[in-house]
Amino acid sequence: MAGGGGGRLWLWWLLAALAALGAQAKNSEDVRCKCICPPYKDHSGHIYNKNVSQKDCDCLHVVEPMPVPGPDVEAYCLRCECKYEERSSVTIKVTIIIYLSILGLLLLYMVYLTLVEPILKRRLFGHSQLIQSDEDIGDHQPFANAHDVLARSRSRANVLNKVEYAQQRWKLQVQEQRKSVFDRHVVLS
Amino acid sequence: MVNAGEMNGSGNLMDFLDEPFPDVGTYEDFHTIDWLREKSRDTDRHRKITSKSKESIWEFIKSLLDAWSGWVVMLLIGLLAGTLAGVIDLAVDWMTDLKEGVCLSAFWYSHEQCCWTSNETTFDDRDKCPQWQKWSELLVNQSEGASAYILNYFLYIMWALCFAFLAVSLVRVFAPYACGSGIPEIKTILSGFIIRGYLGKWTLLIKTVTLVLVVSSGLSLGKEGPLVHVACCCGNFFSSLFSKYSKNEGKRREVLSAAAAAGVSVAFGAPIGGVLFSLEEVSYYFPLKTLWRSFFAALVAAFTLRSINPFGNSRLVLFYVEYHTPWYMAELFPFILLGVFGGLWGTLFIRCNIAWCRRRKTTRLGKYPVLEVIAITAITAIIAYPNPYTRRSTSELISELFNDCGALESSQLCDYINDPNMTRPVDDIPDRPAGPGVYTAMWQLALALVFKIVITIFTFGMKIPSGLFIPSMAVGAMAGRMVGIGVEQLAYHHHDWIIFRNWCRPGADCVTPGLYAMVGAAACLGGVTRMTVSLVVIMFELTGGLEYIVPLMAAAVTSKWVADAFGKEGIYEAHIHLNGYPFLDVKDEFTHRTLATDVMRPRRGEAPLSVLTQDSMTVEDVETLIKETDYNGFPVVVSKDSERLIGFAQRRELILAIKNARQRQDGVVSNSIVYFTEDPPELPPNSPHPLKLRRILNLSPFTVTDHTPMETVVDIFRKLGLRQCLVTRSGRLLGIITKKDVLRHMAQMANQDPESIMFN
């Protein structure tokens, strides 16, 4: 359950943001009728885009100016393929920005955990504490000090300490998982 | 570990931060659950609610809410799974194109979206528009030429390496369980195994984020298997909100089966196929109630994905095709050939991949996961860029291969020699001779096929989320398209041969190479995963045409027969065996004539069975027994002389009960006698207080006699989900058979290594 509250909040927020997207007004640029007309006689191929509704999405409404004279229009239009497409540019924008921000936050947290925290802990507690537990020798992985901090932080029971306690428990869990997956190759080959 | 929430009354909101109290009903990590106990606990709960519902209106409403909670969970799972799949699709679309260029007007648009509103696309260069620029154009202002090509190549490789490195670092630091496909582990979890954290929230977050990164990096993997894992994580998350599911491991697995169906449904846009996949491949027990609920979850997920509309045309999958050209009976011959190819490729892939994964497990290769990922990504990017068929994402490749060539195509694959006077509508173009572009495309496809076959063997199983469906479909689609073009040209140039004469007149549209690509994809996917019904249903839901069921079935059946001739296991069962999970497959048949005495422990020459007596052991004796052995449970007998069976006690419950008693009850010391009987006898006044442990005793353990055939025993284990079974003769306890013993025995009978079964 460690880190669970934070994870839960993220998911609800993501759900809410994306549910709100469904009610967004459509951007008028987000619908189009695309007609692709291949080369015909001596006219080269062309692509026509126009902002029309679905019932008007056919060759006669979209292709203008018509490159061929009157009697050939039917033959020309028979070879054209018209498709109605719509998209939601707001959805795309919000999704990409949310994804990039989550990725950025994870990267920052990862940099903090792997690089910054060991340096801070080394400065605060000195070299001797690190060499104590022999599990940490050769263990250059993140969360290497979780055992120590876990043992130390059971004294007071206020919110900040609870959060740190939960975080240390989570780090222990991840360390166990990492041992079984990466080191002993017990689970997940 | 006392519950700190009780001491600190103000911490209700922060209770989730506390460690969960390990009470008597929970299981340890990497152990199997007791299906019968979970079922009886659920029946008890239901009976209690039903009886209380008659008391007041409020209780009645609570009973209604309890009945409806299942449907609420399914709705929530469908919504979240659909949303996450939409996010993944949109992000993959954008990041894949990021390797090649960027949209200047709005950086969050992919190539196609960027050129969507542009009026400057021409027929020949329908992909180009001025708003989207390749990296070489942006950096050195050149778009053609050798230096531009080399710069684009270099940046492609750099982006691919960057994405892959980020992905493997995130997996390593935050959620090591997020790597791999997930389906073998989910199969094992659904059969009753516990892997704590495998379906957790961090695993969900990291798997979603890194899945986008690895698919965008151009590696030869897909996102379908990981989407099943993501959906099951969502299922686990929502079932923990309702006590009906969070406290009962058996009911939770019903929810997970439905969530797996929702996962496949959003991956392929195939709700029915998803339910059948969950039924056939993933689930262990699938009651009918789960069938209906899975279908509901799959539909909600598909509907949510459609409303997010990631591909801009209300389609769920990138390669939805919709042609209706008929096929002919004579074409069954190449379809069956494609089936044979699929079966052979499946066997080859499974053998090579398992060998490589075994090497990764046992040798030094496994010590450098990050380096391995970077190396494979570099090799993939370097070889994939020059070939236009491997440079683009695999889904786009499959989409192009599945599609039929109209008169409007500009790709090399459709470079047929057109008749300028032809005036047919676009869906009925007759067969045409191949132009030079088609020949170029054929040998490029052949090179791409070989490359994909080789590189997927090394990619599947790395320490990043990796799926298998898309690469297998790509291999099959490439092979199928090549065969299809071959048959088409053969029919065009030799339409007077006897095999073509009846059904292929000149000027008619006889052969659709896109259909061959679909059939090839189905054959390869079936050869690797050994899916049957679910594969055909997924493929025809992908195509929207019921008329292609027969070719798909022919290819799927042929590939399964050919592949089964070489080995019985699909890729997921093979990975389960590789990891030694305690998975008793329902598909295996046990046909040997061994008896229960041959498998039970203790064997002849081993130490006798460790038992507890019902009223003659002290607390110290029990603790010594627990400390000296590591068995998961102990049978309780009347006495050491008459070994008549009373019941079975679990190790974990003994430990907890003794610890509780020492802490809470007065007078319980090491010399206290442990009583498993109903009424302990009257004791003299100064003897220590007895410890009554009747309530943790299972009074109805399963027993078989020593002459029961192992066939029956295996059947009992499978159908009831037992963990252990006691062997008696004339009422006296002889030995015990655990699930591990059964699995080892089956492995031994199949001439495999019985020591590979690792877990209980």
Short mmCIF file of N, CA, C and O in Angstrom, two decimals, chain B residues 12 81 175 194 199 229 278 296 305 400 405 426 468 483 492 542-543 577 590 631 638 674 726 738 743:
data_model
loop_
_atom_site.label_atom_id
_atom_site.label_comp_id
_atom_site.label_asym_id
_atom_site.label_seq_id
_atom_site.Cartn_x
_atom_site.Cartn_y
_atom_site.Cartn_z
N ASN B 12 -6.98 8.60 10.61
CA ASN B 12 -7.81 7.79 9.73
C ASN B 12 -7.46 7.94 8.27
O ASN B 12 -7.42 6.99 7.51
N ALA B 81 -9.34 1.16 -18.41
CA ALA B 81 -8.55 0.45 -19.41
C ALA B 81 -8.66 1.13 -20.77
O ALA B 81 -7.66 1.30 -21.48
N ALA B 175 9.74 -0.10 -10.74
CA ALA B 175 8.82 -1.25 -10.74
C ALA B 175 9.42 -2.38 -11.56
O ALA B 175 9.07 -2.55 -12.72
N ILE B 194 0.16 -16.32 -5.72
CA ILE B 194 0.19 -14.94 -5.24
C ILE B 194 1.55 -14.35 -5.57
O ILE B 194 2.58 -14.92 -5.20
N LEU B 199 0.53 -6.69 -9.53
CA LEU B 199 -0.58 -5.93 -10.10
C LEU B 199 -0.77 -4.65 -9.30
O LEU B 199 -1.88 -4.20 -9.08
N HIS B 229 -1.71 -6.85 -19.04
CA HIS B 229 -1.16 -6.63 -17.70
C HIS B 229 -1.69 -5.33 -17.12
O HIS B 229 -2.10 -5.25 -15.96
N SER B 278 -9.54 -14.35 -23.00
CA SER B 278 -9.47 -14.53 -21.55
C SER B 278 -9.91 -15.94 -21.18
O SER B 278 -9.31 -16.60 -20.32
N PHE B 296 -19.20 -7.34 -20.63
CA PHE B 296 -19.55 -5.97 -20.28
C PHE B 296 -18.31 -5.10 -20.15
O PHE B 296 -18.25 -4.00 -20.70
N LEU B 305 -12.57 3.69 -25.60
CA LEU B 305 -11.47 3.94 -26.54
C LEU B 305 -11.98 4.61 -27.80
O LEU B 305 -11.37 5.52 -28.35
N GLU B 400 -0.42 -1.33 -43.79
CA GLU B 400 -0.19 -1.20 -45.22
C GLU B 400 -0.27 -2.56 -45.91
O GLU B 400 -0.79 -2.69 -47.02
N CYS B 405 -4.69 -2.72 -52.73
CA CYS B 405 -4.23 -1.60 -53.54
C CYS B 405 -5.37 -1.07 -54.38
O CYS B 405 -5.95 -1.80 -55.18
N VAL B 426 -13.25 2.04 -57.44
CA VAL B 426 -11.99 1.73 -56.77
C VAL B 426 -11.95 0.35 -56.14
O VAL B 426 -10.88 -0.18 -55.88
N LEU B 468 4.10 -9.75 -27.91
CA LEU B 468 4.50 -10.66 -28.96
C LEU B 468 3.55 -10.66 -30.14
O LEU B 468 3.89 -11.14 -31.22
N VAL B 483 3.49 -14.04 -50.73
CA VAL B 483 2.82 -15.16 -51.38
C VAL B 483 1.64 -14.65 -52.21
O VAL B 483 1.41 -15.09 -53.35
N TYR B 492 -2.19 -13.61 -63.25
CA TYR B 492 -2.31 -12.64 -64.35
C TYR B 492 -1.58 -13.14 -65.59
O TYR B 492 -2.09 -13.08 -66.71
N LEU B 542 -11.18 -7.84 -36.48
CA LEU B 542 -10.28 -6.84 -37.03
C LEU B 542 -10.67 -6.47 -38.45
O LEU B 542 -10.51 -5.34 -38.87
N THR B 543 -11.14 -7.45 -39.23
CA THR B 543 -11.39 -7.17 -40.63
C THR B 543 -12.83 -6.78 -40.88
O THR B 543 -13.13 -6.18 -41.90
N HIS B 577 7.03 -22.73 -17.76
CA HIS B 577 7.93 -23.83 -17.40
C HIS B 577 9.34 -23.34 -17.16
O HIS B 577 10.04 -23.83 -16.28
N PHE B 590 -2.88 -36.30 -18.49
CA PHE B 590 -2.01 -37.20 -17.74
C PHE B 590 -2.46 -38.61 -18.03
O PHE B 590 -3.55 -39.01 -17.66
N TYR B 631 7.69 -26.96 6.08
CA TYR B 631 6.47 -27.38 5.39
C TYR B 631 5.40 -26.32 5.57
O TYR B 631 5.38 -25.59 6.55
N VAL B 638 -4.74 -38.37 15.76
CA VAL B 638 -5.23 -38.62 17.12
C VAL B 638 -4.05 -38.81 18.06
O VAL B 638 -3.96 -38.19 19.11
N VAL B 674 -1.18 -28.05 23.69
CA VAL B 674 -1.99 -27.55 22.58
C VAL B 674 -3.09 -28.55 22.33
O VAL B 674 -2.84 -29.75 22.16
N LEU B 726 -4.03 -35.45 1.33
CA LEU B 726 -3.45 -36.44 2.25
C LEU B 726 -3.75 -37.84 1.75
O LEU B 726 -4.80 -38.08 1.15
N THR B 738 1.64 -32.79 -2.32
CA THR B 738 1.41 -31.37 -2.54
C THR B 738 1.39 -31.09 -4.04
O THR B 738 1.76 -31.92 -4.86
N LEU B 743 3.36 -31.53 -9.77
CA LEU B 743 4.01 -30.92 -10.92
C LEU B 743 5.34 -31.59 -11.22
O LEU B 743 5.69 -31.82 -12.38
#
